[in-house]
Short mmCIF file of C-alpha atoms in Angstrom, two decimals:
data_model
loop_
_atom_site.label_atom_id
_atom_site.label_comp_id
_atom_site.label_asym_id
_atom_site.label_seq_id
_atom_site.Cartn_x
_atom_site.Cartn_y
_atom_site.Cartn_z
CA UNK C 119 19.57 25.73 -18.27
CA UNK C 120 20.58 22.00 -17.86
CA UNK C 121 20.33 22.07 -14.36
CA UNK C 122 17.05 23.88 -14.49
CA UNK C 123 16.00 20.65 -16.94
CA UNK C 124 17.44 18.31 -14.66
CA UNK C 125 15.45 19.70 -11.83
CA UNK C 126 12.31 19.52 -13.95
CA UNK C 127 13.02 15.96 -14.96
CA UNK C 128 13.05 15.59 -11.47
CA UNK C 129 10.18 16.46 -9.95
CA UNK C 130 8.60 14.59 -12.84
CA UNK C 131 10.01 11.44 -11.89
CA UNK C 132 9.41 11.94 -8.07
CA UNK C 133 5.55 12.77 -8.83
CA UNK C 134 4.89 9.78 -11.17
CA UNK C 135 6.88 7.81 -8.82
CA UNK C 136 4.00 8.61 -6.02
CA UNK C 137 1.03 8.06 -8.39
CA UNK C 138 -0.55 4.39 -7.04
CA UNK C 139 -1.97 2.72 -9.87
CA UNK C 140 -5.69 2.98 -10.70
CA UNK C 141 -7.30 0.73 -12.73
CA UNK C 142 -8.99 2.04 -15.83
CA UNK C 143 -12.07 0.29 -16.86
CA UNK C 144 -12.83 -0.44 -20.04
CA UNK C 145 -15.92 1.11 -22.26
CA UNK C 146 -18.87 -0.84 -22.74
CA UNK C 147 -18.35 -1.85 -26.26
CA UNK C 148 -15.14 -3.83 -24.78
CA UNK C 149 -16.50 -7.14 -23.00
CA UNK C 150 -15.07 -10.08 -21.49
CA UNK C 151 -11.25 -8.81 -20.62
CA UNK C 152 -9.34 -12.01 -19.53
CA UNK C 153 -5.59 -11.99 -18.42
CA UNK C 154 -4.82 -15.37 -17.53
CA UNK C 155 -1.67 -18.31 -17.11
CA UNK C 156 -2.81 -21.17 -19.37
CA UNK C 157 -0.25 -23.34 -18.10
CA UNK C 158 -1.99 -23.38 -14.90
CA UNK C 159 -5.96 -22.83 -16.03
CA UNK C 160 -5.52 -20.11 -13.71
CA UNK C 161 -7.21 -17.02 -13.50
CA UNK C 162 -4.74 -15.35 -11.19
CA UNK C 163 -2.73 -13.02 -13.72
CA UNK C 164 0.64 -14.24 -12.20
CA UNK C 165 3.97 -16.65 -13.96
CA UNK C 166 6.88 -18.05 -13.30
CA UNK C 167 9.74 -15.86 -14.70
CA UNK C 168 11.34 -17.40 -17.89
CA UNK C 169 9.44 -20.34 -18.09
CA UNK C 170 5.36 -19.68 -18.52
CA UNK C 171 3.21 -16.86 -20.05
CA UNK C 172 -0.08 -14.81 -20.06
CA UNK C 173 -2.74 -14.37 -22.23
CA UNK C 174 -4.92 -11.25 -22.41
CA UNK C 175 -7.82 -11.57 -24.39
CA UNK C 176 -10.96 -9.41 -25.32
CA UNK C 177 -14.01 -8.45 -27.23
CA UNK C 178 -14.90 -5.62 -28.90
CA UNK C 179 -18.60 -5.56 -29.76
CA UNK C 180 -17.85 -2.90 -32.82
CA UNK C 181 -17.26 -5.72 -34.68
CA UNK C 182 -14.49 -4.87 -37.79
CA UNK C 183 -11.05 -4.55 -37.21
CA UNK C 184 -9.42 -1.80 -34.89
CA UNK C 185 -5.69 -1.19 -34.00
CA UNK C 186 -5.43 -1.95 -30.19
CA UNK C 187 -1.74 -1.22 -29.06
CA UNK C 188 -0.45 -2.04 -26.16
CA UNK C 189 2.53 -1.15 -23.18
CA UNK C 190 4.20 -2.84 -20.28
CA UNK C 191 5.42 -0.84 -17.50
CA UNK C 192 7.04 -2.10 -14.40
CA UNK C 193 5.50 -1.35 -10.64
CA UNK C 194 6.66 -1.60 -7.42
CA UNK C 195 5.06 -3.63 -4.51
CA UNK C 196 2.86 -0.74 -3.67
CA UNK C 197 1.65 -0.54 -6.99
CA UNK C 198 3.08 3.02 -7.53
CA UNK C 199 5.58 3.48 -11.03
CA UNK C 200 9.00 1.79 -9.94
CA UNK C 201 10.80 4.62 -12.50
CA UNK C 202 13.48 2.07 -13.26
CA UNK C 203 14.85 2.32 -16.87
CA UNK C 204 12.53 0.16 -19.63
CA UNK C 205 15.83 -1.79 -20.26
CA UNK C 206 16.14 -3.00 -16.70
CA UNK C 207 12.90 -4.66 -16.78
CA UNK C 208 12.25 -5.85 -20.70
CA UNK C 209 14.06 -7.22 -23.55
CA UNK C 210 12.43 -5.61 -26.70
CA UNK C 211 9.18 -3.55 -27.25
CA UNK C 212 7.03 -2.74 -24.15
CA UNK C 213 4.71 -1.16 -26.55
CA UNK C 214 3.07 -2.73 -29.72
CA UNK C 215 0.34 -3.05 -31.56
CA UNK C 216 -2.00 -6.46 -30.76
CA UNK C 217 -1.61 -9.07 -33.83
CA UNK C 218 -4.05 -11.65 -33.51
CA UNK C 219 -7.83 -10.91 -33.66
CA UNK C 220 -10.58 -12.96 -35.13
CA UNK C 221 -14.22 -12.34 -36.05
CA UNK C 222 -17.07 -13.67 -34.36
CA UNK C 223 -18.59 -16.93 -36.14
CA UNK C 224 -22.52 -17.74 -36.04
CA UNK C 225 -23.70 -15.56 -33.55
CA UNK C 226 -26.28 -12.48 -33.54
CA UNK C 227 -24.09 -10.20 -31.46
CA UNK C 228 -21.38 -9.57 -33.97
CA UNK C 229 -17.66 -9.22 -32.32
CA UNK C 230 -13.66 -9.46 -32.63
CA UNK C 231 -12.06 -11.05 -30.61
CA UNK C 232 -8.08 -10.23 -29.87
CA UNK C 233 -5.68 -11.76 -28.55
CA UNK C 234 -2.18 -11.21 -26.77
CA UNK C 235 0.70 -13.87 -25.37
CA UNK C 236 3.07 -11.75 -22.45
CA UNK C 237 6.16 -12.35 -23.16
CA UNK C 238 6.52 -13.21 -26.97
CA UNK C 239 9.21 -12.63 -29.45
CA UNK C 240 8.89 -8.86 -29.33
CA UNK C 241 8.91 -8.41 -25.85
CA UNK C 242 10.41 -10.12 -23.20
CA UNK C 243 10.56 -9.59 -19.60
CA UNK C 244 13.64 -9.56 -17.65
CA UNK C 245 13.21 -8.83 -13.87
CA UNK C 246 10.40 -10.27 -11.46
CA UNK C 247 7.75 -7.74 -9.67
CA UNK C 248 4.42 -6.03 -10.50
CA UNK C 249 3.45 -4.86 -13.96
CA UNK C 250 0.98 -2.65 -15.87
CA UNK C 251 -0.45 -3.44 -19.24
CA UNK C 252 -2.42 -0.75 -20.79
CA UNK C 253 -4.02 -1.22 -24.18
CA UNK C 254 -4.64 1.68 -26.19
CA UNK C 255 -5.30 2.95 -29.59
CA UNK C 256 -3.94 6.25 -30.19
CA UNK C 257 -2.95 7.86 -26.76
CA UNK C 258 -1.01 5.46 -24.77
CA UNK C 259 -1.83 8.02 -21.93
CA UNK C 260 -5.31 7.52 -22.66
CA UNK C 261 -6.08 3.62 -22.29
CA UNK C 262 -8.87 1.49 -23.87
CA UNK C 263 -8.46 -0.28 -20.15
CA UNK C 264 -5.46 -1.71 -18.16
CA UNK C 265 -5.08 -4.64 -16.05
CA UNK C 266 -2.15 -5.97 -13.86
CA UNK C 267 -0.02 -8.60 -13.40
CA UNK C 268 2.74 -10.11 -11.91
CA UNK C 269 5.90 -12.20 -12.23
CA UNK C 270 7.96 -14.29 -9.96
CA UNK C 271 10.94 -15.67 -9.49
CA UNK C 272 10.53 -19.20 -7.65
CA UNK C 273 14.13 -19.80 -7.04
CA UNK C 274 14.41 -16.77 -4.37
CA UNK C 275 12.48 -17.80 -1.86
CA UNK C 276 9.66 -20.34 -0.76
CA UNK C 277 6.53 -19.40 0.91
CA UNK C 278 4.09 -21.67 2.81
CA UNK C 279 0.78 -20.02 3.75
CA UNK C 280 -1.47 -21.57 6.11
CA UNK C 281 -5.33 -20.72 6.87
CA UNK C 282 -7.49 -20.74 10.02
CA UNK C 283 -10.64 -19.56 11.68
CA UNK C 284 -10.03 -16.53 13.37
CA UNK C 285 -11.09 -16.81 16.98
CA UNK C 286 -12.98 -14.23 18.66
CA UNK C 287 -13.96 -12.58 15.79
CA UNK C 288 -17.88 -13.45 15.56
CA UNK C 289 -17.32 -16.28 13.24
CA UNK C 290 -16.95 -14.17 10.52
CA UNK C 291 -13.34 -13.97 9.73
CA UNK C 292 -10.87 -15.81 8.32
CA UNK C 293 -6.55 -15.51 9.66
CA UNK C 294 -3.71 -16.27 7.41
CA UNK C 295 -0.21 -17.17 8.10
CA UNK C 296 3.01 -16.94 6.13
CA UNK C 297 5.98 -18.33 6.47
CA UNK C 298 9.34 -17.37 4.15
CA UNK C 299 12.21 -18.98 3.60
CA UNK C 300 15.65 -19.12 1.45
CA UNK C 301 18.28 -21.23 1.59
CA UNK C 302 20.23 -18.24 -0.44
CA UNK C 303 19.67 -14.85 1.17
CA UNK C 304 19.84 -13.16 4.43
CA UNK C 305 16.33 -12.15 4.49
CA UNK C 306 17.26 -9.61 7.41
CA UNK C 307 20.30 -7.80 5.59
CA UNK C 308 17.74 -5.00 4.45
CA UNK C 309 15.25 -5.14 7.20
CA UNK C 310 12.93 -2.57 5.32
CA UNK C 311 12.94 -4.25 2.40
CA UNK C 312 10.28 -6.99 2.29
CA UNK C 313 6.89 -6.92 1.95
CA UNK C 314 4.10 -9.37 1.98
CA UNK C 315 0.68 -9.19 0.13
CA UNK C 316 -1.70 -11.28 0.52
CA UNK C 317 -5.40 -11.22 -1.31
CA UNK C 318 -8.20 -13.49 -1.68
CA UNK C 319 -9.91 -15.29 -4.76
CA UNK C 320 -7.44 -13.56 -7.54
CA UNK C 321 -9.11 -10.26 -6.50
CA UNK C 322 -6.42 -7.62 -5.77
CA UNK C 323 -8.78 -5.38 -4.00
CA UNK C 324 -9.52 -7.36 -1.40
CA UNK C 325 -6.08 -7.36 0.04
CA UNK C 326 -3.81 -7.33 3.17
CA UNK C 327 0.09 -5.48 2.77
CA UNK C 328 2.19 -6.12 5.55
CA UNK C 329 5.76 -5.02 6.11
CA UNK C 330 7.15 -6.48 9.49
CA UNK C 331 7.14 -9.98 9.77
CA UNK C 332 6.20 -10.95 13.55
CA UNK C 333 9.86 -13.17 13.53
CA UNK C 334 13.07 -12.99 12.13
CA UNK C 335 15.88 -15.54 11.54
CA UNK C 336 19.00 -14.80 8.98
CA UNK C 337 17.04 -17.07 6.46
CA UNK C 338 13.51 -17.16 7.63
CA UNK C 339 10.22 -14.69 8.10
CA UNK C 340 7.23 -15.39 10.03
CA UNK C 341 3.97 -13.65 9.43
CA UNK C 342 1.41 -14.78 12.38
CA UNK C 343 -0.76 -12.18 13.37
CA UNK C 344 -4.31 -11.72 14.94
CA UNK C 345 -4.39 -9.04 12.72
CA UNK C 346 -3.95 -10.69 9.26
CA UNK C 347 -8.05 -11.26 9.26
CA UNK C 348 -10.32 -11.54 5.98
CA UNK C 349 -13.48 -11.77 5.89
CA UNK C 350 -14.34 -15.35 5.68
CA UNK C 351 -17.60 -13.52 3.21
CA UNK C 352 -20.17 -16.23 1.97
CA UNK C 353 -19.77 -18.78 -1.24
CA UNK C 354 -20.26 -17.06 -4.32
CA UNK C 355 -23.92 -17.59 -6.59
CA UNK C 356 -23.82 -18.88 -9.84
CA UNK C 357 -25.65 -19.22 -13.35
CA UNK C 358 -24.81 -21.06 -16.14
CA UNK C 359 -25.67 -19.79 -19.89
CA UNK C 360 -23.22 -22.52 -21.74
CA UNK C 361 -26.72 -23.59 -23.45
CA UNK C 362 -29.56 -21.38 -24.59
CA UNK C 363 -32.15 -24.06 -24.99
CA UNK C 364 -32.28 -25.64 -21.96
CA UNK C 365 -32.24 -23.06 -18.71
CA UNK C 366 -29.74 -24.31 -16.19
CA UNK C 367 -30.48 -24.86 -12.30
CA UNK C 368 -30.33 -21.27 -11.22
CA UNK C 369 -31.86 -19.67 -14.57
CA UNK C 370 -36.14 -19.30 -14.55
CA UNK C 371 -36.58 -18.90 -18.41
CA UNK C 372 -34.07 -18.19 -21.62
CA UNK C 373 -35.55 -16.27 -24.61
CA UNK C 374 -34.71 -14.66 -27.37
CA UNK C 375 -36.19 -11.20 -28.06
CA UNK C 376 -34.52 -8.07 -30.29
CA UNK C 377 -32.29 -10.60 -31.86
CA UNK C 378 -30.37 -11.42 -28.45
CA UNK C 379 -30.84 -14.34 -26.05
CA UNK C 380 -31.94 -13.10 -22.83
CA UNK C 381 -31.35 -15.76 -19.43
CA UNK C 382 -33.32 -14.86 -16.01
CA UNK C 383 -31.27 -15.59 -12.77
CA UNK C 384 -34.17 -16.42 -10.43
CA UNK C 385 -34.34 -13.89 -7.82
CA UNK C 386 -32.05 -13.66 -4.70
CA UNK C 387 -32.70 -12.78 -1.23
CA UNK C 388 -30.47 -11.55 1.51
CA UNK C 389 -28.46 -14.66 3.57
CA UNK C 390 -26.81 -12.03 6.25
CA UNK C 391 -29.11 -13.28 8.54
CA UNK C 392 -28.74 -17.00 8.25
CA UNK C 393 -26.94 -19.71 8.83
CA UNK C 394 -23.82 -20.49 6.71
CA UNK C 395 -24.70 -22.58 3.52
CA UNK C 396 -22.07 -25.13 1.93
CA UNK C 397 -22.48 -24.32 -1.96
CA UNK C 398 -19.16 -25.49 -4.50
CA UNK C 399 -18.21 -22.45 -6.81
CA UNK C 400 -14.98 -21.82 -8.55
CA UNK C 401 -14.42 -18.85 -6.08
CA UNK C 402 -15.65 -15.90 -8.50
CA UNK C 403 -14.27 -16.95 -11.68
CA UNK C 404 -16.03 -17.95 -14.86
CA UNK C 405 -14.89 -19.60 -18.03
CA UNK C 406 -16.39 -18.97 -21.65
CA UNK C 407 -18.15 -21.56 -23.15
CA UNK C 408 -20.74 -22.70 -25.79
CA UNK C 409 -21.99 -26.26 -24.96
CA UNK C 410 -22.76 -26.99 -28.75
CA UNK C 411 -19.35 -26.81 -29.81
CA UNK C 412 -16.81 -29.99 -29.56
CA UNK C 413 -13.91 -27.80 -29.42
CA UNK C 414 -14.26 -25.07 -26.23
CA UNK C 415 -11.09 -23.16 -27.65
CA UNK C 416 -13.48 -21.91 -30.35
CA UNK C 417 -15.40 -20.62 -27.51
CA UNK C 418 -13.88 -17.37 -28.01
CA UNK C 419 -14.95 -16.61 -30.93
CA UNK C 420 -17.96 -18.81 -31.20
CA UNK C 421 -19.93 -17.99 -27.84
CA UNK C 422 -22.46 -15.45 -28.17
CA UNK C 423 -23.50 -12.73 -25.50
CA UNK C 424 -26.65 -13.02 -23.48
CA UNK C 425 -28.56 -10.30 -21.85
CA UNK C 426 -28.29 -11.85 -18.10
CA UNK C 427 -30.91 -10.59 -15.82
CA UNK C 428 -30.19 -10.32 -12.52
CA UNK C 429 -32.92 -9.15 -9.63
CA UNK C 430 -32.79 -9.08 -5.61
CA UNK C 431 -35.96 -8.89 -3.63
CA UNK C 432 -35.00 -6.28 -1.02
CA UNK C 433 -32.15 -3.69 -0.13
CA UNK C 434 -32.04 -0.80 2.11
CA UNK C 435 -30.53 1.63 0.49
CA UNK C 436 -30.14 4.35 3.05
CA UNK C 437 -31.73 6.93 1.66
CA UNK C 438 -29.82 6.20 -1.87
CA UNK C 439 -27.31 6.48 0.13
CA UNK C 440 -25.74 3.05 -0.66
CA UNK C 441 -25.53 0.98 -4.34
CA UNK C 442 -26.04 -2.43 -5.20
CA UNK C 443 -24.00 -3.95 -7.93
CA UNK C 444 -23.08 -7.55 -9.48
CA UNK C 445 -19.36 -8.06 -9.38
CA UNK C 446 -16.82 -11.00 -9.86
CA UNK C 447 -13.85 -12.24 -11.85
CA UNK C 448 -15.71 -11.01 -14.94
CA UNK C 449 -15.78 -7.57 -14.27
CA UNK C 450 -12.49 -7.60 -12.05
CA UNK C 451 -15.18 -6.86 -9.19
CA UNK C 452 -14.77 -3.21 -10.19
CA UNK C 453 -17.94 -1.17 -9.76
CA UNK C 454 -19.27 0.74 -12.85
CA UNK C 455 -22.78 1.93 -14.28
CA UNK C 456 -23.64 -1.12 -16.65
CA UNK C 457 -23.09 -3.27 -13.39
CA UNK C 458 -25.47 -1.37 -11.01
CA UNK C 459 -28.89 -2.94 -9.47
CA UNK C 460 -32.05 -0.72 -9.66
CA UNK C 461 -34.78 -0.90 -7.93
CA UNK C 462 -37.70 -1.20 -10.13
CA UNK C 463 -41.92 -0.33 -9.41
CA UNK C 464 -42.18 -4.11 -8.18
CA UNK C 465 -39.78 -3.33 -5.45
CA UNK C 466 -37.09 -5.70 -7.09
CA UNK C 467 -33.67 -4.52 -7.39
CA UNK C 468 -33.07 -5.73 -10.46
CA UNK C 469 -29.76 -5.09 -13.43
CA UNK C 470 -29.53 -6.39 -16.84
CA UNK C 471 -26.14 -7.08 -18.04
CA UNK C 472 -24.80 -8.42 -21.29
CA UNK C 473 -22.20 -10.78 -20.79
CA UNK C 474 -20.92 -13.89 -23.39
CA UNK C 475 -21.79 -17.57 -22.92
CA UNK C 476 -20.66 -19.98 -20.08
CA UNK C 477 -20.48 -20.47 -16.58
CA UNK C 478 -20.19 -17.46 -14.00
CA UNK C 479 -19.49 -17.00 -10.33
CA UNK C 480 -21.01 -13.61 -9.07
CA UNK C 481 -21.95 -11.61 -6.00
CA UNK C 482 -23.52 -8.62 -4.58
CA UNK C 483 -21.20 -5.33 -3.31
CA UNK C 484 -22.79 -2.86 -1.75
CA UNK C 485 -21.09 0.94 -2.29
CA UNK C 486 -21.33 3.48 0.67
CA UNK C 487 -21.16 6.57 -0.57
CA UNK C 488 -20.65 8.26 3.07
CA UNK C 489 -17.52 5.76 3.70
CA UNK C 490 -16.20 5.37 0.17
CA UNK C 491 -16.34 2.01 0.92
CA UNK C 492 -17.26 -1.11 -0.54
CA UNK C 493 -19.15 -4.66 1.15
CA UNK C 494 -19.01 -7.76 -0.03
CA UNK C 495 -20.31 -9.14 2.78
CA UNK C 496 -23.53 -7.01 3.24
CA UNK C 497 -26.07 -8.77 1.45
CA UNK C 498 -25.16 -12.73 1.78
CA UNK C 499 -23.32 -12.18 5.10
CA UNK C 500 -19.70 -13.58 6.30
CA UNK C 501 -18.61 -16.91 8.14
CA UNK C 502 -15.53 -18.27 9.24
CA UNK C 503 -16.30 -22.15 7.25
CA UNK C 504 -16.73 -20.47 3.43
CA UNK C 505 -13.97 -22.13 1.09
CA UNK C 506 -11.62 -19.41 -0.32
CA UNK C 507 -8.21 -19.33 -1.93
CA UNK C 508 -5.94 -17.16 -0.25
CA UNK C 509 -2.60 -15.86 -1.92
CA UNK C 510 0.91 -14.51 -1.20
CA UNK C 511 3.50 -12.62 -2.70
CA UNK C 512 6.49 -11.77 -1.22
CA UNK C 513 8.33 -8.84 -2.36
CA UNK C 514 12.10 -8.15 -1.66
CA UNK C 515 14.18 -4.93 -2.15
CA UNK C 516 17.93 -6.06 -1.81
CA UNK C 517 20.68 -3.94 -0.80
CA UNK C 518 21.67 -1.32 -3.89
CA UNK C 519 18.09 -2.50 -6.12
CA UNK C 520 15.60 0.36 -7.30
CA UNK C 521 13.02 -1.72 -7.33
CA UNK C 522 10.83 -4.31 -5.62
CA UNK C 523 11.50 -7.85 -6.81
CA UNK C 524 8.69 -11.00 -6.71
CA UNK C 525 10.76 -13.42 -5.24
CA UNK C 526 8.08 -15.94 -4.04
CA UNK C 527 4.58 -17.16 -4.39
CA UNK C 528 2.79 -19.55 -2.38
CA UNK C 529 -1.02 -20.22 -1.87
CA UNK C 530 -3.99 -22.14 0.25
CA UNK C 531 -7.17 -23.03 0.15
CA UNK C 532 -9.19 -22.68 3.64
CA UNK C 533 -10.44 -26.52 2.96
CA UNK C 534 -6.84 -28.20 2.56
#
């Protein structure tokens, strides 16, 4: 019988073990998910091991108070459950319930907002790699939503990464090189071990895993392939709702109508076909805030939500073949329903979406449903000179270790 359970336990193991992690999106009465590094202003969901934290935040447009729980779990490079023991990786709880919530204050939609610091006294991580947060109210096997993170350990290795325009390619794409280096490790010793991932703009979709390095040294990896291409894609579009009297550059009116404000994004048109235009953004992020207030960290529970209305004037949609939706930092540039572009008896593709006060970068993906693929490139096109942030993790499995470790971190922007 105990070998029958052992067996079992087994197979268990070995079939959560090859489960890669999906991201589970949170219901539409949970708005503006954040999971951020203060220390940095940064809204790539990554820290330094021992020294910095995260903070998840959200809204839940219920309004009242509702127990939100929530659990750590530990991942390996490839995103798939790392099965290591929960007292390998934390010191503590990896599951409690969220402490810190407050009501919204002089707005018409009514909300709570809660809050979480990763690590704090109850829980405290111990190892560097990839991890899971879910948040949950009953069923921790039935999230609210989860989101990802990572942590680091800078005194393993350094990384510098290095951008160019990929030649050849059309002018569309975009090459990145990596080199790694330690002073204190024989980077060869386990020569499957490593792993680099690299991803652009904080978005971990839109990603690149390699696992041989082009060269080797005892002490040294060099990633410099013509294969290690992005697509350079096109600068991101923008509208700013930090004030609701006053409509900002991009916005045609703001009104208020069923007790909301409603702000109208003037109407886009396809770029794919022109020539590359030089436009700042903040590379798909966006940052709460509510221009009457004198202190922004009230923002979060002082910023109201604003029906944003969003329309294109043309789309081929092959038949209905392909979808249109409005992604970006603020919805993790995950597809879903309330994010989708329809095309209207004006023949305007056009989506309404509520989302909370302050300034937003944004852009159109286009879903194949033939392909199962996604294009962020379709609509506004993609050139080599567009100013992105590329990043790279390097991952490390050392001789005897069950697990993946985050031993370096290094970025660049395709302007420095």
């Amino acid at each position: 019988m105990k070998l029958i359970l052992t067996l079992i336990s087994l197979c268990v193991s070995f079939i959560l073990s090859a489960q890669k992690y999906s991201e589970v999106l949170p219901p539409e009465s949970i708005r503006t998910v954040q999971l951020f590094n203060p220390q940095t202003n940064d809204q790539m969901p990554l820290i330094r091991l021992g020294s910095e934290y995260l903070i998840l935040s959200f809204d839940d447009l219920n309004a009242g108070f509702q127990e939100y729980n929530y659990k750590i779990e530990h991942y390996n490079a490839d995103w798939t459950p790392s099965g290591i023991f929960q007292s390998e990786f934390l010191d503590g709880y990896s599951s409690d319930y969220i402490r810190t919530y407050r009501n919204s204050f002089n707005t018409y939609q009514i909300y709570t907002h809660y809050q979480l610091q990763i690590p704090n006294r109850d829980t405290r991580l111990k190892v560097a790699g990839n991890y899971v947060i879910k948040v949950y109210t009953k069923d921790e096997n039935n999230p609210v939503f989860t989101r990802r993170f990572a942590v680091y350990d800078e005194r393993k290795v350094s990384l510098g990464v290095q951008t160019e325009r990929a030649i050849g390619s059309k002018d569309l794409t975009q090459r990145v090189n990596v080199l790694v280096s330690s002073p204190q490790m024989n980077l060869t010793e386990t020569p499957d071990g490593a792993t680099l991932f690299i991803m652009k703009n904080n978005n971990w979709e839109d990603n690149l895993t390699i696992k041989k390095p082009q060269f080797t040294q005892n002490n040294q990896l060099t990633y410099r392939d013509q294969n290690n291409l992005f697509e350079g894609g096109s600068e991101y579009l923008w509208f700013d709702t930090k004030t609701l009297e006053v409509p900002a550059l991009t916005t045609e009116r703001v009104f208020r109508q069923d007790s909301l404000y409603h702000a109208v994004i003037r109407a886009d048109f396809q770029k794919h076909n022109l020539s590359y235009f030089d436009d700042r953004d903040v590379n798909g992020a966006f940052y709460i805030r509510n221009a009457r207030l004198m202190d922004q960290t009230m923002s979060s529970s002082e910023a109201d939500y604003v029906w944003v209305h969003f329309a294109l004037d043309e789309f081929n949609d092959a038949g209905g073949n392909k979808e249109l939706y409005i992604v970006g930092s603020f919805n993790n540039w995950q597809i879903a329903p309330q994010y989708q572009l329809k095309k209207t008896d004006a023949d305007m593709w056009e989506a309404a979406v509520l989302l909370k006060q302050g300034y937003y970068n944004y852009q159109y993906a286009v879903y194949d449903n033939s392909t199962q693929k996604i294009s962020m490139s379709e609509i506004n096109g993609s050139f080599w000179q567009t100013e992105n942030l590329y990043q790279a993790l390097f991952y490390y499995r050392p001789w005897g270790v069950r697990y993946d470790v985050l031993m370096g971190y290094g970025e660049a922007n395709t302007r420095n």
